[in-house]
Amino acid sequence: MNQDFSILTLVVHASFVVQIVMAGLMLGSLASWTVIFGKLFGLKRVRASNEEFEREFWAGRNLNDLYGDAQKRTDGAPLERIFAAGMREFFKLREKRVADPSALLDGARRAMRASFQRELDAIESHLSFLASVGSVSPYIGLFGTVWGIMHAFVGLSNLQQVTLATVAPGIAEALVATAIGLFAAIPAVIAYNRFARDIDRIATQLETFIEEFSNILQRNAGAPPSPAPAAAHATVHAATGFSHSR
């Protein structure tokens, strides 16, 4: 007699514990694919916005204008927020009549490093979930397989005659759990490695910008302070006259 060994049939006829394992793995796989697509489009937006701001930054626009625009936007690029954090701290220190150029530069650098860490934490969000799915899913699937095989052999102990036809269905049902575990783990591992590499590149871009902008601030740290910017630094007086070039 031919038996139906389709995946759906094997899942339906699996033991209750194995079905719970399979359901958990499928939910984990669905969640990981949600994270993968979200992170894929999110990192693409981050790269595009960073490149756009960097082009604008090195195009020769006055830094005060850039700072004023950055203060008005709430959905700017990570580079733009790091730039705004450095400028904000720089102006605050100059308002307090801090004359030491090294103190001005150190304050601005600390503000940019803090902003950098916040941006990196946001970019890396949910990445650990992919790592967890990729590392744990095979073992959860293996647990389901072991449990299913144990359940199958316990059932076979009550039979007088054991043949391949009676053994195969139980073992096949159990092995489906391992297959689903691998199905959940492999895309998560591939995506994690890809995103980790992309995030490393973005982090390098942000750190490089911090160093380059710090050099600009260092060149202008000795200039006389300008009048205090308007409320909450929404706009910056043009007299500051920052000049910047590579």
PDB file of C-alpha atoms in Angstrom:
ATOM      1  CA  MET A   1       0.000   0.000   0.000  1.00  0.00           C
ATOM      2  CA  ASN A   2       1.420   3.364  -1.002  1.00  0.00           C
ATOM      3  CA  GLN A   3       1.617   5.928   1.746  1.00  0.00           C
ATOM      4  CA  ASP A   4       1.433   9.696   1.338  1.00  0.00           C
ATOM      5  CA  PHE A   5       4.795  11.176   2.342  1.00  0.00           C
ATOM      6  CA  SER A   6       4.038  14.786   1.425  1.00  0.00           C
ATOM      7  CA  ILE A   7       5.341  17.437   3.821  1.00  0.00           C
ATOM      8  CA  LEU A   8       1.838  18.490   4.831  1.00  0.00           C
ATOM      9  CA  THR A   9       0.824  14.925   5.639  1.00  0.00           C
ATOM     10  CA  LEU A  10       3.977  14.329   7.660  1.00  0.00           C
ATOM     11  CA  VAL A  11       3.383  17.505   9.649  1.00  0.00           C
ATOM     12  CA  VAL A  12      -0.258  16.659  10.325  1.00  0.00           C
ATOM     13  CA  HIS A  13       0.576  13.142  11.519  1.00  0.00           C
ATOM     14  CA  ALA A  14       3.580  14.161  13.643  1.00  0.00           C
ATOM     15  CA  SER A  15       3.371  13.934  17.415  1.00  0.00           C
ATOM     16  CA  PHE A  16       2.075  16.904  19.375  1.00  0.00           C
ATOM     17  CA  VAL A  17       5.494  17.928  20.705  1.00  0.00           C
ATOM     18  CA  VAL A  18       7.024  17.794  17.222  1.00  0.00           C
ATOM     19  CA  GLN A  19       4.151  19.882  15.859  1.00  0.00           C
ATOM     20  CA  ILE A  20       4.811  22.517  18.538  1.00  0.00           C
ATOM     21  CA  VAL A  21       8.496  22.543  17.560  1.00  0.00           C
ATOM     22  CA  MET A  22       7.608  22.918  13.880  1.00  0.00           C
ATOM     23  CA  ALA A  23       5.158  25.734  14.607  1.00  0.00           C
ATOM     24  CA  GLY A  24       7.767  27.579  16.674  1.00  0.00           C
ATOM     25  CA  LEU A  25      10.354  27.215  13.924  1.00  0.00           C
ATOM     26  CA  MET A  26       7.928  28.473  11.280  1.00  0.00           C
ATOM     27  CA  LEU A  27       7.090  31.503  13.418  1.00  0.00           C
ATOM     28  CA  GLY A  28      10.800  32.148  13.925  1.00  0.00           C
ATOM     29  CA  SER A  29      11.394  31.864  10.184  1.00  0.00           C
ATOM     30  CA  LEU A  30       8.532  34.268   9.430  1.00  0.00           C
ATOM     31  CA  ALA A  31       9.869  36.773  11.967  1.00  0.00           C
ATOM     32  CA  SER A  32      13.397  36.507  10.597  1.00  0.00           C
ATOM     33  CA  TRP A  33      12.191  37.152   7.034  1.00  0.00           C
ATOM     34  CA  THR A  34      10.315  40.206   8.306  1.00  0.00           C
ATOM     35  CA  VAL A  35      13.531  41.466   9.900  1.00  0.00           C
ATOM     36  CA  ILE A  36      15.539  40.643   6.768  1.00  0.00           C
ATOM     37  CA  PHE A  37      13.321  42.677   4.432  1.00  0.00           C
ATOM     38  CA  GLY A  38      13.028  45.527   6.939  1.00  0.00           C
ATOM     39  CA  LYS A  39      16.786  45.668   7.436  1.00  0.00           C
ATOM     40  CA  LEU A  40      17.436  45.372   3.705  1.00  0.00           C
ATOM     41  CA  PHE A  41      15.365  48.453   2.875  1.00  0.00           C
ATOM     42  CA  GLY A  42      16.466  50.271   6.044  1.00  0.00           C
ATOM     43  CA  LEU A  43      20.181  49.959   5.293  1.00  0.00           C
ATOM     44  CA  LYS A  44      19.543  51.018   1.710  1.00  0.00           C
ATOM     45  CA  ARG A  45      17.875  54.207   2.967  1.00  0.00           C
ATOM     46  CA  VAL A  46      20.728  54.860   5.405  1.00  0.00           C
ATOM     47  CA  ARG A  47      23.372  54.509   2.702  1.00  0.00           C
ATOM     48  CA  ALA A  48      21.464  56.728   0.277  1.00  0.00           C
ATOM     49  CA  SER A  49      20.816  59.472   2.858  1.00  0.00           C
ATOM     50  CA  ASN A  50      24.427  59.410   4.076  1.00  0.00           C
ATOM     51  CA  GLU A  51      25.761  59.716   0.543  1.00  0.00           C
ATOM     52  CA  GLU A  52      23.367  62.574  -0.210  1.00  0.00           C
ATOM     53  CA  PHE A  53      24.411  64.514   2.896  1.00  0.00           C
ATOM     54  CA  GLU A  54      28.099  63.857   2.256  1.00  0.00           C
ATOM     55  CA  ARG A  55      27.800  65.208  -1.288  1.00  0.00           C
ATOM     56  CA  GLU A  56      26.035  68.282   0.061  1.00  0.00           C
ATOM     57  CA  PHE A  57      28.613  68.695   2.821  1.00  0.00           C
ATOM     58  CA  TRP A  58      31.613  68.624   0.494  1.00  0.00           C
ATOM     59  CA  ALA A  59      29.896  70.705  -2.193  1.00  0.00           C
ATOM     60  CA  GLY A  60      31.053  73.854  -0.396  1.00  0.00           C
ATOM     61  CA  ARG A  61      27.852  74.965   1.325  1.00  0.00           C
ATOM     62  CA  ASN A  62      28.281  77.097   4.424  1.00  0.00           C
ATOM     63  CA  LEU A  63      28.285  74.851   7.472  1.00  0.00           C
ATOM     64  CA  ASN A  64      25.969  77.214   9.291  1.00  0.00           C
ATOM     65  CA  ASP A  65      23.338  76.683   6.602  1.00  0.00           C
ATOM     66  CA  LEU A  66      23.808  72.944   6.805  1.00  0.00           C
ATOM     67  CA  TYR A  67      23.463  73.086  10.570  1.00  0.00           C
ATOM     68  CA  GLY A  68      20.304  75.151  10.326  1.00  0.00           C
ATOM     69  CA  ASP A  69      18.783  72.647   7.896  1.00  0.00           C
ATOM     70  CA  ALA A  70      19.800  69.739  10.122  1.00  0.00           C
ATOM     71  CA  GLN A  71      18.088  71.335  13.129  1.00  0.00           C
ATOM     72  CA  LYS A  72      14.810  71.552  11.213  1.00  0.00           C
ATOM     73  CA  ARG A  73      14.771  67.950  10.014  1.00  0.00           C
ATOM     74  CA  THR A  74      13.758  64.988  12.155  1.00  0.00           C
ATOM     75  CA  ASP A  75      14.404  62.267   9.571  1.00  0.00           C
ATOM     76  CA  GLY A  76      17.862  63.254   8.400  1.00  0.00           C
ATOM     77  CA  ALA A  77      20.776  60.978   7.656  1.00  0.00           C
ATOM     78  CA  PRO A  78      22.889  59.530  10.489  1.00  0.00           C
ATOM     79  CA  LEU A  79      25.804  61.607   9.155  1.00  0.00           C
ATOM     80  CA  GLU A  80      23.665  64.723   9.376  1.00  0.00           C
ATOM     81  CA  ARG A  81      22.706  64.046  13.003  1.00  0.00           C
ATOM     82  CA  ILE A  82      26.343  63.416  13.944  1.00  0.00           C
ATOM     83  CA  PHE A  83      27.321  66.657  12.226  1.00  0.00           C
ATOM     84  CA  ALA A  84      24.547  68.547  14.061  1.00  0.00           C
ATOM     85  CA  ALA A  85      25.633  67.082  17.418  1.00  0.00           C
ATOM     86  CA  GLY A  86      29.204  68.277  16.873  1.00  0.00           C
ATOM     87  CA  MET A  87      28.159  71.741  15.756  1.00  0.00           C
ATOM     88  CA  ARG A  88      25.690  72.093  18.641  1.00  0.00           C
ATOM     89  CA  GLU A  89      28.292  71.262  21.261  1.00  0.00           C
ATOM     90  CA  PHE A  90      30.864  73.479  19.566  1.00  0.00           C
ATOM     91  CA  PHE A  91      28.532  76.476  19.688  1.00  0.00           C
ATOM     92  CA  LYS A  92      27.489  75.787  23.278  1.00  0.00           C
ATOM     93  CA  LEU A  93      31.107  75.834  24.389  1.00  0.00           C
ATOM     94  CA  ARG A  94      31.800  79.030  22.473  1.00  0.00           C
ATOM     95  CA  GLU A  95      28.768  80.651  24.073  1.00  0.00           C
ATOM     96  CA  LYS A  96      30.315  79.831  27.443  1.00  0.00           C
ATOM     97  CA  ARG A  97      33.452  81.673  26.316  1.00  0.00           C
ATOM     98  CA  VAL A  98      35.613  78.561  26.245  1.00  0.00           C
ATOM     99  CA  ALA A  99      38.736  79.841  24.576  1.00  0.00           C
ATOM    100  CA  ASP A 100      40.920  76.731  24.601  1.00  0.00           C
ATOM    101  CA  PRO A 101      40.789  75.228  21.074  1.00  0.00           C
ATOM    102  CA  SER A 102      41.533  71.732  22.392  1.00  0.00           C
ATOM    103  CA  ALA A 103      38.595  71.968  24.834  1.00  0.00           C
ATOM    104  CA  LEU A 104      36.293  73.050  22.004  1.00  0.00           C
ATOM    105  CA  LEU A 105      37.460  70.191  19.823  1.00  0.00           C
ATOM    106  CA  ASP A 106      37.250  67.585  22.590  1.00  0.00           C
ATOM    107  CA  GLY A 107      33.702  68.636  23.472  1.00  0.00           C
ATOM    108  CA  ALA A 108      32.571  68.463  19.863  1.00  0.00           C
ATOM    109  CA  ARG A 109      34.257  65.086  19.374  1.00  0.00           C
ATOM    110  CA  ARG A 110      32.621  63.634  22.484  1.00  0.00           C
ATOM    111  CA  ALA A 111      29.220  64.821  21.281  1.00  0.00           C
ATOM    112  CA  MET A 112      29.795  63.287  17.853  1.00  0.00           C
ATOM    113  CA  ARG A 113      31.009  59.990  19.339  1.00  0.00           C
ATOM    114  CA  ALA A 114      27.905  59.802  21.533  1.00  0.00           C
ATOM    115  CA  SER A 115      25.693  60.510  18.523  1.00  0.00           C
ATOM    116  CA  PHE A 116      27.651  57.939  16.512  1.00  0.00           C
ATOM    117  CA  GLN A 117      26.979  55.265  19.125  1.00  0.00           C
ATOM    118  CA  ARG A 118      23.262  56.065  19.166  1.00  0.00           C
ATOM    119  CA  GLU A 119      23.090  55.878  15.386  1.00  0.00           C
ATOM    120  CA  LEU A 120      25.014  52.597  15.306  1.00  0.00           C
ATOM    121  CA  ASP A 121      22.728  51.077  17.952  1.00  0.00           C
ATOM    122  CA  ALA A 122      19.704  52.043  15.854  1.00  0.00           C
ATOM    123  CA  ILE A 123      21.238  50.634  12.667  1.00  0.00           C
ATOM    124  CA  GLU A 124      22.126  47.349  14.410  1.00  0.00           C
ATOM    125  CA  SER A 125      18.643  46.882  15.876  1.00  0.00           C
ATOM    126  CA  HIS A 126      17.199  43.366  15.433  1.00  0.00           C
ATOM    127  CA  LEU A 127      20.521  42.069  14.097  1.00  0.00           C
ATOM    128  CA  SER A 128      20.989  39.944  17.217  1.00  0.00           C
ATOM    129  CA  PHE A 129      17.604  38.317  16.523  1.00  0.00           C
ATOM    130  CA  LEU A 130      18.877  37.019  13.190  1.00  0.00           C
ATOM    131  CA  ALA A 131      21.972  35.671  14.929  1.00  0.00           C
ATOM    132  CA  SER A 132      19.803  33.889  17.489  1.00  0.00           C
ATOM    133  CA  VAL A 133      17.532  32.354  14.843  1.00  0.00           C
ATOM    134  CA  GLY A 134      20.524  31.235  12.804  1.00  0.00           C
ATOM    135  CA  SER A 135      22.305  29.588  15.726  1.00  0.00           C
ATOM    136  CA  VAL A 136      19.381  28.112  17.686  1.00  0.00           C
ATOM    137  CA  SER A 137      16.974  26.889  14.981  1.00  0.00           C
ATOM    138  CA  PRO A 138      19.001  23.807  13.930  1.00  0.00           C
ATOM    139  CA  TYR A 139      19.167  22.623  17.536  1.00  0.00           C
ATOM    140  CA  ILE A 140      15.452  23.159  18.076  1.00  0.00           C
ATOM    141  CA  GLY A 141      14.775  21.203  14.895  1.00  0.00           C
ATOM    142  CA  LEU A 142      17.128  18.465  16.071  1.00  0.00           C
ATOM    143  CA  PHE A 143      15.269  18.298  19.363  1.00  0.00           C
ATOM    144  CA  GLY A 144      12.009  17.809  17.447  1.00  0.00           C
ATOM    145  CA  THR A 145      13.623  15.077  15.356  1.00  0.00           C
ATOM    146  CA  VAL A 146      14.983  13.204  18.386  1.00  0.00           C
ATOM    147  CA  TRP A 147      11.648  13.450  20.139  1.00  0.00           C
ATOM    148  CA  GLY A 148       9.793  12.272  17.037  1.00  0.00           C
ATOM    149  CA  ILE A 149      12.083   9.279  16.561  1.00  0.00           C
ATOM    150  CA  MET A 150      11.700   8.350  20.230  1.00  0.00           C
ATOM    151  CA  HIS A 151       7.921   8.577  19.855  1.00  0.00           C
ATOM    152  CA  ALA A 152       8.035   6.458  16.687  1.00  0.00           C
ATOM    153  CA  PHE A 153      10.117   3.706  18.284  1.00  0.00           C
ATOM    154  CA  VAL A 154       7.882   3.620  21.353  1.00  0.00           C
ATOM    155  CA  GLY A 155       4.940   3.051  19.031  1.00  0.00           C
ATOM    156  CA  LEU A 156       6.814   0.320  17.154  1.00  0.00           C
ATOM    157  CA  SER A 157       7.477  -1.582  20.377  1.00  0.00           C
ATOM    158  CA  ASN A 158       3.825  -2.633  20.457  1.00  0.00           C
ATOM    159  CA  LEU A 159       3.983  -4.234  17.013  1.00  0.00           C
ATOM    160  CA  GLN A 160       4.683  -7.903  16.491  1.00  0.00           C
ATOM    161  CA  GLN A 161       6.369  -7.420  13.136  1.00  0.00           C
ATOM    162  CA  VAL A 162       8.368  -4.316  12.199  1.00  0.00           C
ATOM    163  CA  THR A 163       9.029  -3.540   8.547  1.00  0.00           C
ATOM    164  CA  LEU A 164      10.405  -0.567   6.684  1.00  0.00           C
ATOM    165  CA  ALA A 165       6.859   0.480   5.822  1.00  0.00           C
ATOM    166  CA  THR A 166       6.028   0.802   9.523  1.00  0.00           C
ATOM    167  CA  VAL A 167       9.309   2.530  10.500  1.00  0.00           C
ATOM    168  CA  ALA A 168       9.576   5.013   7.629  1.00  0.00           C
ATOM    169  CA  PRO A 169       6.559   7.249   8.360  1.00  0.00           C
ATOM    170  CA  GLY A 170       7.559   7.975  11.973  1.00  0.00           C
ATOM    171  CA  ILE A 171      11.168   8.730  11.085  1.00  0.00           C
ATOM    172  CA  ALA A 172      10.127  10.886   8.113  1.00  0.00           C
ATOM    173  CA  GLU A 173       7.770  12.894  10.317  1.00  0.00           C
ATOM    174  CA  ALA A 174      10.581  13.483  12.808  1.00  0.00           C
ATOM    175  CA  LEU A 175      13.098  14.540  10.143  1.00  0.00           C
ATOM    176  CA  VAL A 176      10.754  17.261   8.906  1.00  0.00           C
ATOM    177  CA  ALA A 177      11.522  19.176  12.123  1.00  0.00           C
ATOM    178  CA  THR A 178      15.241  19.250  11.269  1.00  0.00           C
ATOM    179  CA  ALA A 179      14.434  20.370   7.709  1.00  0.00           C
ATOM    180  CA  ILE A 180      12.294  23.240   8.992  1.00  0.00           C
ATOM    181  CA  GLY A 181      15.034  24.198  11.459  1.00  0.00           C
ATOM    182  CA  LEU A 182      17.557  24.442   8.622  1.00  0.00           C
ATOM    183  CA  PHE A 183      15.027  26.340   6.510  1.00  0.00           C
ATOM    184  CA  ALA A 184      14.778  28.919   9.303  1.00  0.00           C
ATOM    185  CA  ALA A 185      18.504  29.034  10.094  1.00  0.00           C
ATOM    186  CA  ILE A 186      20.200  29.269   6.690  1.00  0.00           C
ATOM    187  CA  PRO A 187      18.574  32.531   5.453  1.00  0.00           C
ATOM    188  CA  ALA A 188      19.058  34.109   8.887  1.00  0.00           C
ATOM    189  CA  VAL A 189      22.786  33.294   8.921  1.00  0.00           C
ATOM    190  CA  ILE A 190      23.314  34.524   5.352  1.00  0.00           C
ATOM    191  CA  ALA A 191      21.401  37.743   6.065  1.00  0.00           C
ATOM    192  CA  TYR A 192      23.242  38.321   9.344  1.00  0.00           C
ATOM    193  CA  ASN A 193      26.652  38.044   7.666  1.00  0.00           C
ATOM    194  CA  ARG A 194      25.564  40.331   4.830  1.00  0.00           C
ATOM    195  CA  PHE A 195      24.095  42.974   7.150  1.00  0.00           C
ATOM    196  CA  ALA A 196      27.052  42.823   9.540  1.00  0.00           C
ATOM    197  CA  ARG A 197      29.390  43.569   6.627  1.00  0.00           C
ATOM    198  CA  ASP A 198      27.191  46.439   5.411  1.00  0.00           C
ATOM    199  CA  ILE A 199      26.936  47.919   8.914  1.00  0.00           C
ATOM    200  CA  ASP A 200      30.720  47.754   9.311  1.00  0.00           C
ATOM    201  CA  ARG A 201      31.051  49.805   6.131  1.00  0.00           C
ATOM    202  CA  ILE A 202      28.509  52.348   7.367  1.00  0.00           C
ATOM    203  CA  ALA A 203      30.317  52.572  10.730  1.00  0.00           C
ATOM    204  CA  THR A 204      33.608  53.190   8.918  1.00  0.00           C
ATOM    205  CA  GLN A 205      31.956  55.934   6.865  1.00  0.00           C
ATOM    206  CA  LEU A 206      30.594  57.599  10.019  1.00  0.00           C
ATOM    207  CA  GLU A 207      33.928  57.388  11.850  1.00  0.00           C
ATOM    208  CA  THR A 208      35.780  58.787   8.837  1.00  0.00           C
ATOM    209  CA  PHE A 209      33.375  61.719   8.710  1.00  0.00           C
ATOM    210  CA  ILE A 210      33.900  62.392  12.421  1.00  0.00           C
ATOM    211  CA  GLU A 211      37.659  62.574  11.884  1.00  0.00           C
ATOM    212  CA  GLU A 212      37.348  64.808   8.816  1.00  0.00           C
ATOM    213  CA  PHE A 213      34.855  67.133  10.487  1.00  0.00           C
ATOM    214  CA  SER A 214      37.043  67.254  13.607  1.00  0.00           C
ATOM    215  CA  ASN A 215      39.874  68.531  11.417  1.00  0.00           C
ATOM    216  CA  ILE A 216      37.577  71.269  10.108  1.00  0.00           C
ATOM    217  CA  LEU A 217      36.577  72.255  13.638  1.00  0.00           C
ATOM    218  CA  GLN A 218      40.214  72.270  14.687  1.00  0.00           C
ATOM    219  CA  ARG A 219      41.082  74.689  11.908  1.00  0.00           C
ATOM    220  CA  ASN A 220      38.258  77.004  12.997  1.00  0.00           C
ATOM    221  CA  ALA A 221      38.547  76.567  16.762  1.00  0.00           C
ATOM    222  CA  GLY A 222      40.824  79.565  17.125  1.00  0.00           C
ATOM    223  CA  ALA A 223      38.472  81.952  15.304  1.00  0.00           C
ATOM    224  CA  PRO A 224      36.701  84.616  17.411  1.00  0.00           C
ATOM    225  CA  PRO A 225      33.240  83.517  18.655  1.00  0.00           C
ATOM    226  CA  SER A 226      30.203  84.787  16.804  1.00  0.00           C
ATOM    227  CA  PRO A 227      27.039  86.158  18.435  1.00  0.00           C
ATOM    228  CA  ALA A 228      24.889  83.552  20.194  1.00  0.00           C
ATOM    229  CA  PRO A 229      22.693  81.590  17.782  1.00  0.00           C
ATOM    230  CA  ALA A 230      18.941  82.023  17.873  1.00  0.00           C
ATOM    231  CA  ALA A 231      16.565  80.031  20.048  1.00  0.00           C
ATOM    232  CA  ALA A 232      17.666  76.412  20.536  1.00  0.00           C
ATOM    233  CA  HIS A 233      20.200  76.921  17.714  1.00  0.00           C
ATOM    234  CA  ALA A 234      17.419  76.632  15.155  1.00  0.00           C
ATOM    235  CA  THR A 235      19.539  78.830  12.866  1.00  0.00           C
ATOM    236  CA  VAL A 236      23.135  79.860  13.125  1.00  0.00           C
ATOM    237  CA  HIS A 237      24.410  83.355  12.519  1.00  0.00           C
ATOM    238  CA  ALA A 238      26.250  83.475   9.234  1.00  0.00           C
ATOM    239  CA  ALA A 239      29.093  85.481  10.770  1.00  0.00           C
ATOM    240  CA  THR A 240      30.619  82.292  12.126  1.00  0.00           C
ATOM    241  CA  GLY A 241      31.920  81.774   8.636  1.00  0.00           C
ATOM    242  CA  PHE A 242      33.180  78.210   8.872  1.00  0.00           C
ATOM    243  CA  SER A 243      35.265  77.210   5.912  1.00  0.00           C
ATOM    244  CA  HIS A 244      35.754  73.592   5.061  1.00  0.00           C
ATOM    245  CA  SER A 245      37.543  71.563   2.480  1.00  0.00           C
ATOM    246  CA  ARG A 246      39.110  68.174   2.251  1.00  0.00           C
TER     247      ARG A 246
END
